[in-house]
Short mmCIF file of C-alpha atoms in Angstrom, two decimals:
data_model
loop_
_atom_site.label_atom_id
_atom_site.label_comp_id
_atom_site.label_asym_id
_atom_site.label_seq_id
_atom_site.Cartn_x
_atom_site.Cartn_y
_atom_site.Cartn_z
CA MET A 1 -40.85 -30.72 -3.46
CA THR A 2 -39.02 -33.86 -2.21
CA VAL A 3 -40.82 -37.14 -3.20
CA LEU A 4 -39.57 -40.08 -1.42
CA PRO A 5 -38.40 -43.04 -3.55
CA ARG A 6 -39.48 -46.52 -3.16
CA ILE A 7 -37.18 -48.89 -1.28
CA ALA A 8 -36.17 -52.10 -3.05
CA VAL A 9 -36.30 -55.08 -0.66
CA GLY A 10 -35.11 -57.92 -2.94
CA GLY A 11 -35.79 -61.44 -2.82
CA LYS A 12 -37.14 -63.33 0.10
CA SER A 13 -34.51 -64.45 2.62
CA LYS A 14 -34.64 -67.88 4.51
CA LYS A 15 -34.98 -65.75 7.61
CA SER A 16 -38.32 -64.23 6.55
CA GLN A 17 -39.81 -67.40 5.01
CA GLY A 18 -42.81 -68.59 7.15
CA GLY A 19 -42.31 -65.80 9.63
CA ILE A 20 -43.54 -62.25 10.08
CA VAL A 21 -42.66 -58.77 9.13
CA GLU A 22 -43.02 -56.16 11.98
CA ALA A 23 -43.79 -52.89 10.14
CA PHE A 24 -43.83 -49.78 12.37
CA VAL A 25 -43.61 -45.96 12.38
CA VAL A 26 -42.41 -44.06 15.44
CA ASP A 27 -44.91 -41.71 17.25
CA GLY A 28 -44.33 -38.52 19.03
CA ASN A 29 -43.55 -40.16 22.22
CA GLY A 30 -40.86 -42.29 20.45
CA VAL A 31 -43.15 -45.35 20.74
CA PRO A 32 -43.00 -47.81 17.76
CA ARG A 33 -46.59 -48.48 16.51
CA GLY A 34 -47.52 -50.67 13.63
CA LYS A 35 -48.48 -54.14 12.49
CA TRP A 36 -47.41 -57.72 12.09
CA LEU A 37 -47.69 -59.22 8.53
CA PRO A 38 -46.95 -62.49 7.06
CA ALA A 39 -43.38 -62.73 5.85
CA GLU A 40 -44.51 -62.84 2.16
CA LYS A 41 -46.00 -59.38 2.43
CA LEU A 42 -42.68 -57.74 2.61
CA SER A 43 -42.29 -57.22 -1.11
CA ASP A 44 -45.86 -55.68 -1.16
CA VAL A 45 -44.85 -53.26 1.62
CA SER A 46 -41.85 -52.22 -0.54
CA ASP A 47 -43.77 -51.97 -3.76
CA LYS A 48 -47.14 -50.42 -2.49
CA GLY A 49 -46.29 -49.07 1.07
CA LEU A 50 -48.41 -49.81 4.02
CA LEU A 51 -51.45 -47.99 5.26
CA ILE A 52 -51.64 -46.62 8.90
CA PRO A 53 -53.80 -44.04 10.26
CA ARG A 54 -52.57 -40.57 10.20
CA SER A 55 -53.66 -40.14 13.84
CA VAL A 56 -50.86 -42.50 14.93
CA PHE A 57 -48.74 -39.47 15.25
CA ALA A 58 -51.28 -37.77 17.67
CA GLN A 59 -51.53 -40.63 20.15
CA ASP A 60 -50.81 -40.12 23.82
CA ILE A 61 -48.52 -42.48 25.71
CA TRP A 62 -51.36 -45.01 26.40
CA GLY A 63 -52.08 -45.08 22.56
CA ARG A 64 -55.26 -43.10 22.80
CA ASP A 65 -56.04 -40.28 20.01
CA ALA A 66 -55.59 -36.68 21.25
CA ASP A 67 -58.77 -35.27 19.58
CA GLU A 68 -57.40 -31.74 20.06
CA ALA A 69 -54.65 -32.48 17.65
CA GLY A 70 -56.85 -32.61 14.74
CA LEU A 71 -55.46 -35.70 13.19
CA GLY A 72 -58.24 -38.11 13.95
CA HIS A 73 -61.34 -36.69 15.52
CA GLY A 74 -63.52 -34.76 13.05
CA THR A 75 -61.46 -35.93 10.00
CA GLY A 76 -62.81 -39.43 9.43
CA ASP A 77 -59.48 -40.73 10.82
CA PRO A 78 -58.00 -41.37 7.19
CA ASP A 79 -55.12 -43.65 6.44
CA GLY A 80 -51.78 -42.28 5.47
CA LEU A 81 -49.41 -44.20 3.19
CA CYS A 82 -46.16 -45.37 4.77
CA ARG A 83 -42.97 -46.44 2.96
CA PRO A 84 -39.97 -48.31 4.23
CA VAL A 85 -37.06 -46.24 5.52
CA GLU A 86 -33.83 -47.08 3.46
CA GLY A 87 -31.70 -49.74 5.15
CA SER A 88 -34.42 -50.63 7.83
CA VAL A 89 -35.38 -54.13 6.56
CA LEU A 90 -33.58 -56.02 9.21
CA PRO A 91 -33.69 -59.26 11.16
CA ILE A 92 -35.46 -59.53 14.70
CA SER A 93 -33.44 -62.31 16.38
CA TRP A 94 -34.98 -61.95 19.84
CA LEU A 95 -38.50 -63.16 19.00
CA SER A 96 -39.46 -66.82 19.12
CA ARG A 97 -40.35 -67.07 15.42
CA ARG A 98 -38.62 -65.90 12.20
CA ALA A 99 -39.09 -62.02 12.09
CA THR A 100 -38.01 -59.05 9.99
CA GLN A 101 -38.51 -55.47 10.89
CA VAL A 102 -39.17 -52.70 8.57
CA MET A 103 -39.23 -48.98 9.76
CA LEU A 104 -41.73 -46.82 7.94
CA ARG A 105 -42.12 -43.15 7.39
CA MET A 106 -45.45 -41.64 6.21
CA VAL A 107 -45.90 -39.75 3.03
CA ALA A 108 -48.55 -37.11 2.07
CA ALA A 109 -50.82 -37.61 -0.87
CA ASP A 110 -48.29 -35.95 -3.26
CA GLY A 111 -45.51 -38.32 -2.07
CA THR A 112 -43.76 -35.67 -0.06
CA PRO A 113 -42.85 -36.52 3.66
CA TYR A 114 -45.70 -36.25 5.92
CA PHE A 115 -45.28 -33.32 8.24
CA ALA A 116 -46.47 -34.93 11.46
CA ASP A 117 -43.95 -37.79 11.21
CA PRO A 118 -41.05 -37.07 13.82
CA ARG A 119 -38.59 -38.23 11.25
CA THR A 120 -39.79 -35.55 8.83
CA VAL A 121 -39.43 -32.88 11.53
CA LEU A 122 -35.68 -33.92 11.97
CA GLU A 123 -35.08 -34.22 8.28
CA ALA A 124 -36.31 -30.50 7.94
CA VAL A 125 -33.89 -29.29 10.59
CA VAL A 126 -30.97 -31.16 8.91
CA ALA A 127 -31.73 -29.52 5.67
CA LYS A 128 -31.33 -26.14 7.24
CA PHE A 129 -27.77 -27.15 8.06
CA GLN A 130 -27.15 -28.09 4.53
CA THR A 131 -28.23 -24.58 3.49
CA ALA A 132 -25.86 -23.13 5.92
CA GLU A 133 -23.07 -25.29 4.53
CA LEU A 134 -22.51 -27.02 7.80
CA THR A 135 -22.53 -30.80 8.80
CA PRO A 136 -23.68 -31.90 12.27
CA VAL A 137 -21.76 -34.85 13.78
CA VAL A 138 -23.60 -36.48 16.66
CA ALA A 139 -23.30 -39.33 19.07
CA THR A 140 -25.71 -40.30 21.68
CA GLU A 141 -25.50 -42.23 25.05
CA LEU A 142 -28.61 -44.18 26.53
CA GLU A 143 -28.91 -45.14 30.12
CA PHE A 144 -31.30 -47.75 31.31
CA TYR A 145 -32.00 -50.29 34.00
CA PHE A 146 -32.37 -53.97 33.88
CA ILE A 147 -35.46 -54.84 35.97
CA GLU A 148 -37.36 -57.90 37.07
CA PRO A 149 -40.25 -58.67 34.61
CA VAL A 150 -43.33 -56.47 35.15
CA GLU A 151 -46.30 -58.53 35.60
CA THR A 152 -49.20 -56.08 36.25
CA ALA A 153 -49.75 -52.54 35.15
CA GLY A 154 -48.75 -50.26 37.95
CA ASP A 155 -46.10 -52.71 39.45
CA LYS A 156 -43.09 -51.06 40.88
CA PRO A 157 -39.87 -51.79 39.38
CA ARG A 158 -37.30 -54.23 41.09
CA PRO A 159 -33.67 -54.91 40.54
CA SER A 160 -32.65 -58.51 39.89
CA GLY A 161 -31.92 -60.24 43.23
CA ALA A 162 -33.77 -57.60 45.23
CA ASP A 163 -36.03 -58.60 48.20
CA ALA A 164 -39.79 -57.98 48.30
CA GLU A 165 -39.26 -54.41 49.06
CA GLY A 166 -36.85 -53.75 46.16
CA TRP A 167 -33.75 -53.65 48.59
CA LYS A 168 -30.54 -54.55 46.93
CA GLY A 169 -27.93 -52.96 48.97
CA TRP A 170 -26.14 -49.54 49.21
CA GLN A 171 -23.26 -50.01 46.77
CA PRO A 172 -23.70 -48.33 43.30
CA ASN A 173 -20.56 -50.21 41.78
CA VAL A 174 -20.11 -47.52 39.18
CA LEU A 175 -17.84 -48.66 36.45
CA SER A 176 -17.80 -52.13 37.78
CA LEU A 177 -16.43 -54.82 35.52
CA ASP A 178 -17.85 -57.59 37.68
CA GLU A 179 -21.35 -56.03 37.18
CA LEU A 180 -20.88 -56.22 33.55
CA HIS A 181 -19.88 -59.79 33.81
CA ALA A 182 -23.09 -60.54 35.60
CA TYR A 183 -25.10 -59.64 32.55
CA ASP A 184 -22.62 -60.96 29.97
CA VAL A 185 -25.13 -63.30 28.36
CA ILE A 186 -27.57 -60.42 27.75
CA PHE A 187 -25.06 -57.96 26.69
CA ALA A 188 -23.61 -60.66 24.26
CA ASP A 189 -26.99 -60.83 22.61
CA ILE A 190 -27.37 -57.11 22.66
CA ALA A 191 -24.06 -56.75 20.71
CA ARG A 192 -25.12 -59.48 18.33
CA TYR A 193 -28.58 -58.08 17.55
CA ALA A 194 -27.04 -54.62 17.13
CA GLY A 195 -24.43 -56.06 14.71
CA GLU A 196 -27.23 -57.59 12.68
CA GLN A 197 -28.99 -54.31 12.50
CA GLY A 198 -25.96 -52.37 11.69
CA ILE A 199 -25.90 -50.33 14.93
CA PRO A 200 -22.32 -49.27 15.73
CA LEU A 201 -22.08 -49.45 19.64
CA ASP A 202 -19.05 -47.70 20.97
CA GLY A 203 -19.05 -48.69 24.71
CA THR A 204 -20.89 -50.30 27.78
CA VAL A 205 -20.74 -48.77 31.11
CA ARG A 206 -22.00 -49.83 34.58
CA GLU A 207 -23.82 -46.58 35.95
CA ASN A 208 -24.87 -45.49 39.28
CA GLY A 209 -28.13 -47.21 40.16
CA PRO A 210 -28.77 -50.91 40.87
CA ASP A 211 -28.55 -52.73 37.58
CA GLN A 212 -28.20 -49.46 35.62
CA TYR A 213 -26.06 -49.39 32.44
CA GLU A 214 -25.30 -47.11 29.63
CA LEU A 215 -24.61 -47.88 25.95
CA ASN A 216 -22.82 -45.53 23.67
CA PHE A 217 -22.95 -45.05 19.96
CA THR A 218 -20.17 -44.01 17.63
CA HIS A 219 -20.15 -40.58 16.10
CA THR A 220 -21.86 -40.04 12.86
CA ASP A 221 -22.73 -37.31 10.40
CA ASP A 222 -26.05 -38.93 9.49
CA VAL A 223 -28.20 -37.39 12.29
CA VAL A 224 -31.56 -39.04 11.28
CA ARG A 225 -29.78 -42.46 11.23
CA ALA A 226 -28.52 -41.78 14.68
CA ALA A 227 -32.12 -41.22 15.91
CA ASP A 228 -33.21 -44.45 14.19
CA TRP A 229 -30.35 -46.25 16.00
CA ALA A 230 -31.69 -45.00 19.36
CA ILE A 231 -35.13 -46.42 18.61
CA MET A 232 -33.66 -49.62 17.40
CA LEU A 233 -31.43 -50.12 20.30
CA LYS A 234 -34.21 -49.61 22.81
CA ARG A 235 -36.06 -52.40 21.07
CA ILE A 236 -33.00 -54.59 21.12
CA VAL A 237 -32.22 -54.04 24.77
CA LYS A 238 -35.80 -54.90 25.89
CA GLY A 239 -35.87 -57.88 23.48
CA ALA A 240 -32.58 -59.29 24.78
CA ALA A 241 -33.69 -58.83 28.41
CA ARG A 242 -36.85 -60.82 27.96
CA ARG A 243 -35.03 -63.57 26.19
CA HIS A 244 -33.30 -63.93 29.49
CA GLY A 245 -36.13 -63.62 31.83
CA MET A 246 -35.60 -59.99 32.58
CA ASP A 247 -36.84 -56.65 31.37
CA ALA A 248 -35.47 -53.23 30.83
CA THR A 249 -36.72 -49.82 31.35
CA PHE A 250 -35.67 -46.50 29.77
CA MET A 251 -38.01 -44.57 32.14
CA ALA A 252 -36.33 -41.41 33.31
CA LYS A 253 -36.64 -42.04 36.96
CA PRO A 254 -37.80 -45.60 37.78
CA TYR A 255 -36.60 -45.42 41.32
CA GLY A 256 -37.25 -42.13 43.43
CA GLY A 257 -34.00 -41.94 45.33
CA LEU A 258 -31.66 -43.35 42.67
CA ALA A 259 -29.91 -42.14 39.67
CA GLY A 260 -32.20 -41.30 36.62
CA CYS A 261 -31.70 -42.39 32.92
CA GLY A 262 -30.37 -39.73 30.49
CA MET A 263 -30.01 -39.51 26.77
CA HIS A 264 -26.90 -37.43 26.33
CA THR A 265 -26.13 -36.03 22.91
CA HIS A 266 -22.57 -35.00 21.73
CA LEU A 267 -22.54 -32.52 18.98
CA SER A 268 -19.69 -31.06 16.73
CA LEU A 269 -20.20 -28.95 13.57
CA LEU A 270 -18.03 -29.28 10.35
CA ASP A 271 -17.61 -26.69 7.68
CA ARG A 272 -17.41 -27.43 3.95
CA ALA A 273 -13.73 -28.44 4.26
CA GLY A 274 -14.52 -30.90 7.13
CA ALA A 275 -13.13 -28.71 9.91
CA ASN A 276 -14.64 -28.56 13.29
CA ILE A 277 -15.94 -24.94 13.47
CA PHE A 278 -15.76 -25.17 17.39
CA VAL A 279 -12.09 -24.85 17.43
CA ALA A 280 -9.83 -22.06 16.38
CA GLU A 281 -6.17 -22.21 15.19
CA GLY A 282 -4.30 -24.30 17.58
CA HIS A 283 -7.40 -26.34 18.27
CA ALA A 284 -8.52 -24.25 21.10
CA PRO A 285 -12.35 -23.82 21.69
CA GLY A 286 -13.46 -20.71 19.53
CA GLY A 287 -16.11 -18.18 19.51
CA LYS A 288 -18.55 -20.46 17.49
CA LEU A 289 -18.73 -23.01 20.24
CA ARG A 290 -19.79 -20.29 22.68
CA GLN A 291 -22.54 -19.20 20.18
CA VAL A 292 -23.84 -22.60 20.07
CA VAL A 293 -23.74 -22.90 23.76
CA GLY A 294 -25.67 -19.54 23.99
CA GLY A 295 -28.20 -20.76 21.54
CA MET A 296 -28.75 -23.94 23.39
CA LEU A 297 -29.15 -22.16 26.80
CA GLY A 298 -31.27 -19.35 25.51
CA THR A 299 -33.76 -21.82 23.85
CA MET A 300 -33.62 -24.62 26.61
CA LYS A 301 -36.74 -23.51 28.56
CA ASP A 302 -38.78 -23.41 25.38
CA SER A 303 -37.58 -26.95 24.48
CA MET A 304 -38.25 -28.54 27.80
CA LEU A 305 -41.49 -30.33 26.77
CA VAL A 306 -39.44 -32.18 24.16
CA LEU A 307 -36.33 -32.84 26.48
CA ALA A 308 -38.56 -33.78 29.44
CA PRO A 309 -41.86 -34.99 27.82
CA HIS A 310 -43.37 -36.90 30.75
CA ALA A 311 -44.55 -36.54 34.28
CA ASN A 312 -41.81 -38.78 35.36
CA SER A 313 -39.21 -36.83 33.39
CA TYR A 314 -39.21 -33.94 35.94
CA ARG A 315 -38.19 -36.36 38.85
CA ARG A 316 -34.91 -37.08 37.08
CA LEU A 317 -33.78 -33.42 37.20
CA THR A 318 -32.98 -33.15 40.82
CA PRO A 319 -29.97 -31.47 42.49
CA ALA A 320 -26.67 -33.47 43.02
CA SER A 321 -27.59 -36.19 40.89
CA HIS A 322 -25.56 -35.64 37.61
CA ALA A 323 -28.85 -34.42 36.04
CA PRO A 324 -28.95 -30.74 35.21
CA THR A 325 -31.37 -28.43 36.98
CA ARG A 326 -30.01 -25.07 35.82
CA LEU A 327 -29.11 -23.07 32.57
CA SER A 328 -25.55 -23.73 32.96
CA TRP A 329 -22.58 -24.79 30.91
CA GLY A 330 -19.07 -25.79 31.94
CA ILE A 331 -15.87 -27.36 30.66
CA ASP A 332 -15.82 -31.13 31.43
CA ASN A 333 -18.49 -30.66 34.08
CA ARG A 334 -21.08 -33.51 34.14
CA THR A 335 -23.47 -31.55 36.49
CA ALA A 336 -24.00 -28.80 33.78
CA ALA A 337 -26.81 -28.66 31.22
CA ILE A 338 -24.23 -28.31 28.47
CA ARG A 339 -20.80 -30.03 29.01
CA VAL A 340 -18.09 -28.84 26.77
CA ILE A 341 -15.37 -31.41 26.05
CA GLU A 342 -12.14 -30.02 24.90
CA ALA A 343 -10.51 -32.53 22.59
CA GLY A 344 -8.62 -30.74 19.85
CA ALA A 345 -10.29 -31.40 16.47
CA ALA A 346 -12.73 -33.61 18.22
CA THR A 347 -13.94 -30.76 20.49
CA ARG A 348 -17.69 -30.97 21.14
CA VAL A 349 -20.67 -30.11 23.28
CA GLU A 350 -22.53 -32.64 25.24
CA HIS A 351 -26.22 -31.84 25.74
CA ARG A 352 -27.22 -33.58 29.01
CA VAL A 353 -30.87 -32.38 29.65
CA ALA A 354 -32.82 -34.98 27.85
CA GLY A 355 -33.95 -38.25 29.49
CA SER A 356 -33.81 -41.63 27.89
CA ASP A 357 -37.67 -41.46 27.71
CA THR A 358 -37.59 -38.82 25.03
CA ASN A 359 -38.29 -39.11 21.13
CA PRO A 360 -34.71 -39.03 19.72
CA TYR A 361 -35.90 -37.42 16.54
CA LEU A 362 -37.43 -34.46 18.28
CA THR A 363 -34.82 -34.22 20.82
CA MET A 364 -32.07 -33.81 18.09
CA ALA A 365 -34.54 -31.50 16.26
CA VAL A 366 -34.50 -29.02 19.10
CA ILE A 367 -30.89 -29.37 20.08
CA LEU A 368 -29.69 -28.72 16.39
CA SER A 369 -32.13 -25.86 15.96
CA ALA A 370 -30.76 -24.35 19.14
CA ALA A 371 -27.21 -24.66 17.77
CA LEU A 372 -28.22 -23.11 14.59
CA HIS A 373 -30.14 -20.31 16.38
CA GLY A 374 -26.98 -19.52 18.48
CA LEU A 375 -24.91 -19.11 15.29
CA ARG A 376 -27.46 -17.00 13.46
CA THR A 377 -27.95 -14.71 16.32
CA GLY A 378 -24.48 -14.62 17.56
CA ALA A 379 -25.69 -15.72 21.04
CA VAL A 380 -23.40 -15.03 23.88
CA PRO A 381 -23.63 -17.43 27.00
CA PRO A 382 -22.58 -16.41 30.46
CA GLU A 383 -19.22 -17.40 31.59
CA PRO A 384 -18.71 -21.14 32.25
CA THR A 385 -19.29 -22.27 35.95
CA VAL A 386 -17.41 -24.61 37.89
CA GLY A 387 -18.30 -27.19 40.73
CA GLU A 388 -21.77 -28.48 41.44
CA HIS A 389 -24.03 -26.46 39.09
CA SER A 390 -27.18 -27.09 41.06
CA GLU A 391 -25.63 -24.86 43.69
CA SER A 392 -24.68 -22.05 41.14
CA GLY A 393 -26.59 -18.85 40.73
CA CYS A 394 -27.63 -19.84 37.16
CA GLU A 395 -31.40 -19.67 36.19
CA SER A 396 -33.29 -22.78 36.98
CA LEU A 397 -34.87 -25.06 34.26
CA PRO A 398 -38.59 -25.51 34.19
CA THR A 399 -39.54 -27.91 37.18
CA THR A 400 -42.98 -28.85 36.08
CA TRP A 401 -44.76 -30.37 33.06
CA ASP A 402 -47.40 -27.58 32.97
CA GLU A 403 -44.70 -24.82 32.89
CA ALA A 404 -42.95 -26.67 30.03
CA LEU A 405 -46.13 -27.00 28.09
CA ALA A 406 -47.00 -23.28 28.38
CA ARG A 407 -43.53 -22.21 27.24
CA PHE A 408 -43.46 -24.62 24.40
CA GLU A 409 -47.05 -23.58 23.00
CA ALA A 410 -45.98 -19.87 23.23
CA SER A 411 -42.51 -20.35 21.69
CA ASP A 412 -41.60 -18.75 18.29
CA PHE A 413 -38.43 -20.71 18.49
CA ILE A 414 -40.37 -24.18 18.55
CA ALA A 415 -42.69 -22.89 15.77
CA GLU A 416 -39.58 -22.48 13.71
CA ALA A 417 -37.78 -25.55 14.83
CA LEU A 418 -40.55 -28.14 14.57
CA GLY A 419 -43.02 -26.17 12.46
CA LYS A 420 -46.13 -24.40 13.84
CA PRO A 421 -48.56 -27.27 12.78
CA TYR A 422 -46.40 -29.96 14.71
CA ARG A 423 -46.02 -27.70 17.66
CA HIS A 424 -49.88 -27.81 17.99
CA ILE A 425 -50.09 -31.59 17.58
CA PHE A 426 -47.39 -32.36 20.20
CA ALA A 427 -48.87 -29.70 22.65
CA ALA A 428 -52.37 -31.37 22.23
CA VAL A 429 -50.88 -34.85 23.04
CA LYS A 430 -49.06 -33.65 26.05
CA ARG A 431 -52.26 -31.66 27.45
CA GLN A 432 -54.23 -34.81 27.14
CA GLU A 433 -51.55 -36.75 29.10
CA ILE A 434 -51.58 -34.02 31.77
CA GLU A 435 -55.28 -33.94 32.19
CA GLU A 436 -55.20 -37.78 32.71
CA PHE A 437 -52.66 -37.54 35.24
CA ARG A 438 -54.66 -34.92 37.20
CA ALA A 439 -57.69 -37.31 37.15
CA HIS A 440 -55.97 -39.95 39.22
CA ILE A 441 -55.21 -39.73 42.99
CA THR A 442 -51.78 -41.16 44.11
CA GLU A 443 -51.15 -43.59 46.63
CA ILE A 444 -49.07 -41.07 48.80
CA GLU A 445 -51.97 -38.56 48.64
CA TYR A 446 -54.38 -41.06 50.30
CA ASP A 447 -51.71 -41.96 52.81
CA ALA A 448 -51.14 -38.24 53.71
CA TYR A 449 -54.64 -36.84 53.64
CA LEU A 450 -57.55 -39.49 53.69
CA ARG A 451 -57.68 -39.79 57.42
CA THR A 452 -55.94 -36.62 58.44
CA ALA A 453 -57.40 -33.86 56.37
#
């Protein structure tokens, strides 16, 4: 039984005096949810923890309880004790007042990690690698768009400088340095805030869509911390954008005809001696790499509800868009679901299916579980394909939310990877979201059918 220790916060800093503490957990959709407290309460949070309803981990994207999940309805909706995550007491410099953030994680009555906290789900997967005497090394890449501020719910996104119809010209300006210069003041703040919060950024790239960018993290063997960084960086990007009269979105497909936003995850595995098991003597890709690829491809359909968790997620997965549509892998091929990067001792796989709208804890949990599954079963992938993978004969990924939910609920792999109780909770949340979407008629349906049907 693992009991979580208390985290010492230390004395009050000048930064926190007279300000606020923003204390939060991360729900199943990857949304931070919590409270603002007076700055002087920071020591209390460290010493005593903070109470948050357990049902926070069974809320849909709109923040409503999913009764079917069983964490709120019929239970009296009890509180759960939350304690600070080590190293998460950090400054928030983008708010107008002095502010400090503290990331929390929930514990059960006996002090052990609470099973429905996504952070706990990932920690359980990482522990399996420790048992197998393997160390995962990961790095993520997050794509997003800068947009004009959204004033009203349902407003369509617009790039900066676009006309009333959202038009900003044809040129994508991929890898443009001038486009980076245009947002220099925002990126300078992002770099400063990331430095203050100890987030190691490794690069900034102008991407394919209007005002679309990608931020890269350095590789780390602390997988849970890597997921923390992804959550924290999203907050930083949005905060920095708002400081300069803009907004930012990590929505998977904010513009129908333009590039979507992915969260690509790079993975290598080290043995006890620190050697990369993906390479054989001479540093050529070896059989272990193929087993991992086979495990990822073999479990990908069952994992799609995590990798593409929202209605909008499936709009990103379209042919000829650098977003995968098939169960494929290839050497240095960005159209594949799994891209293998041959780099000697740094050889790794890049999992390209997840969008930036995913929960990073759950995404890494299913990716790592798939890798371990491949090693344990000796999975054999098909031969790598070349060229545009959407035109290959490989099997298609699930294309609908409903199909993804059905496979997720019936999957023994997901029950093993995330735990059967958490599988039930996540499925209940997604079912409630699907039912809500079905209850609303879209603008294009009225345009097509109201007067013609």
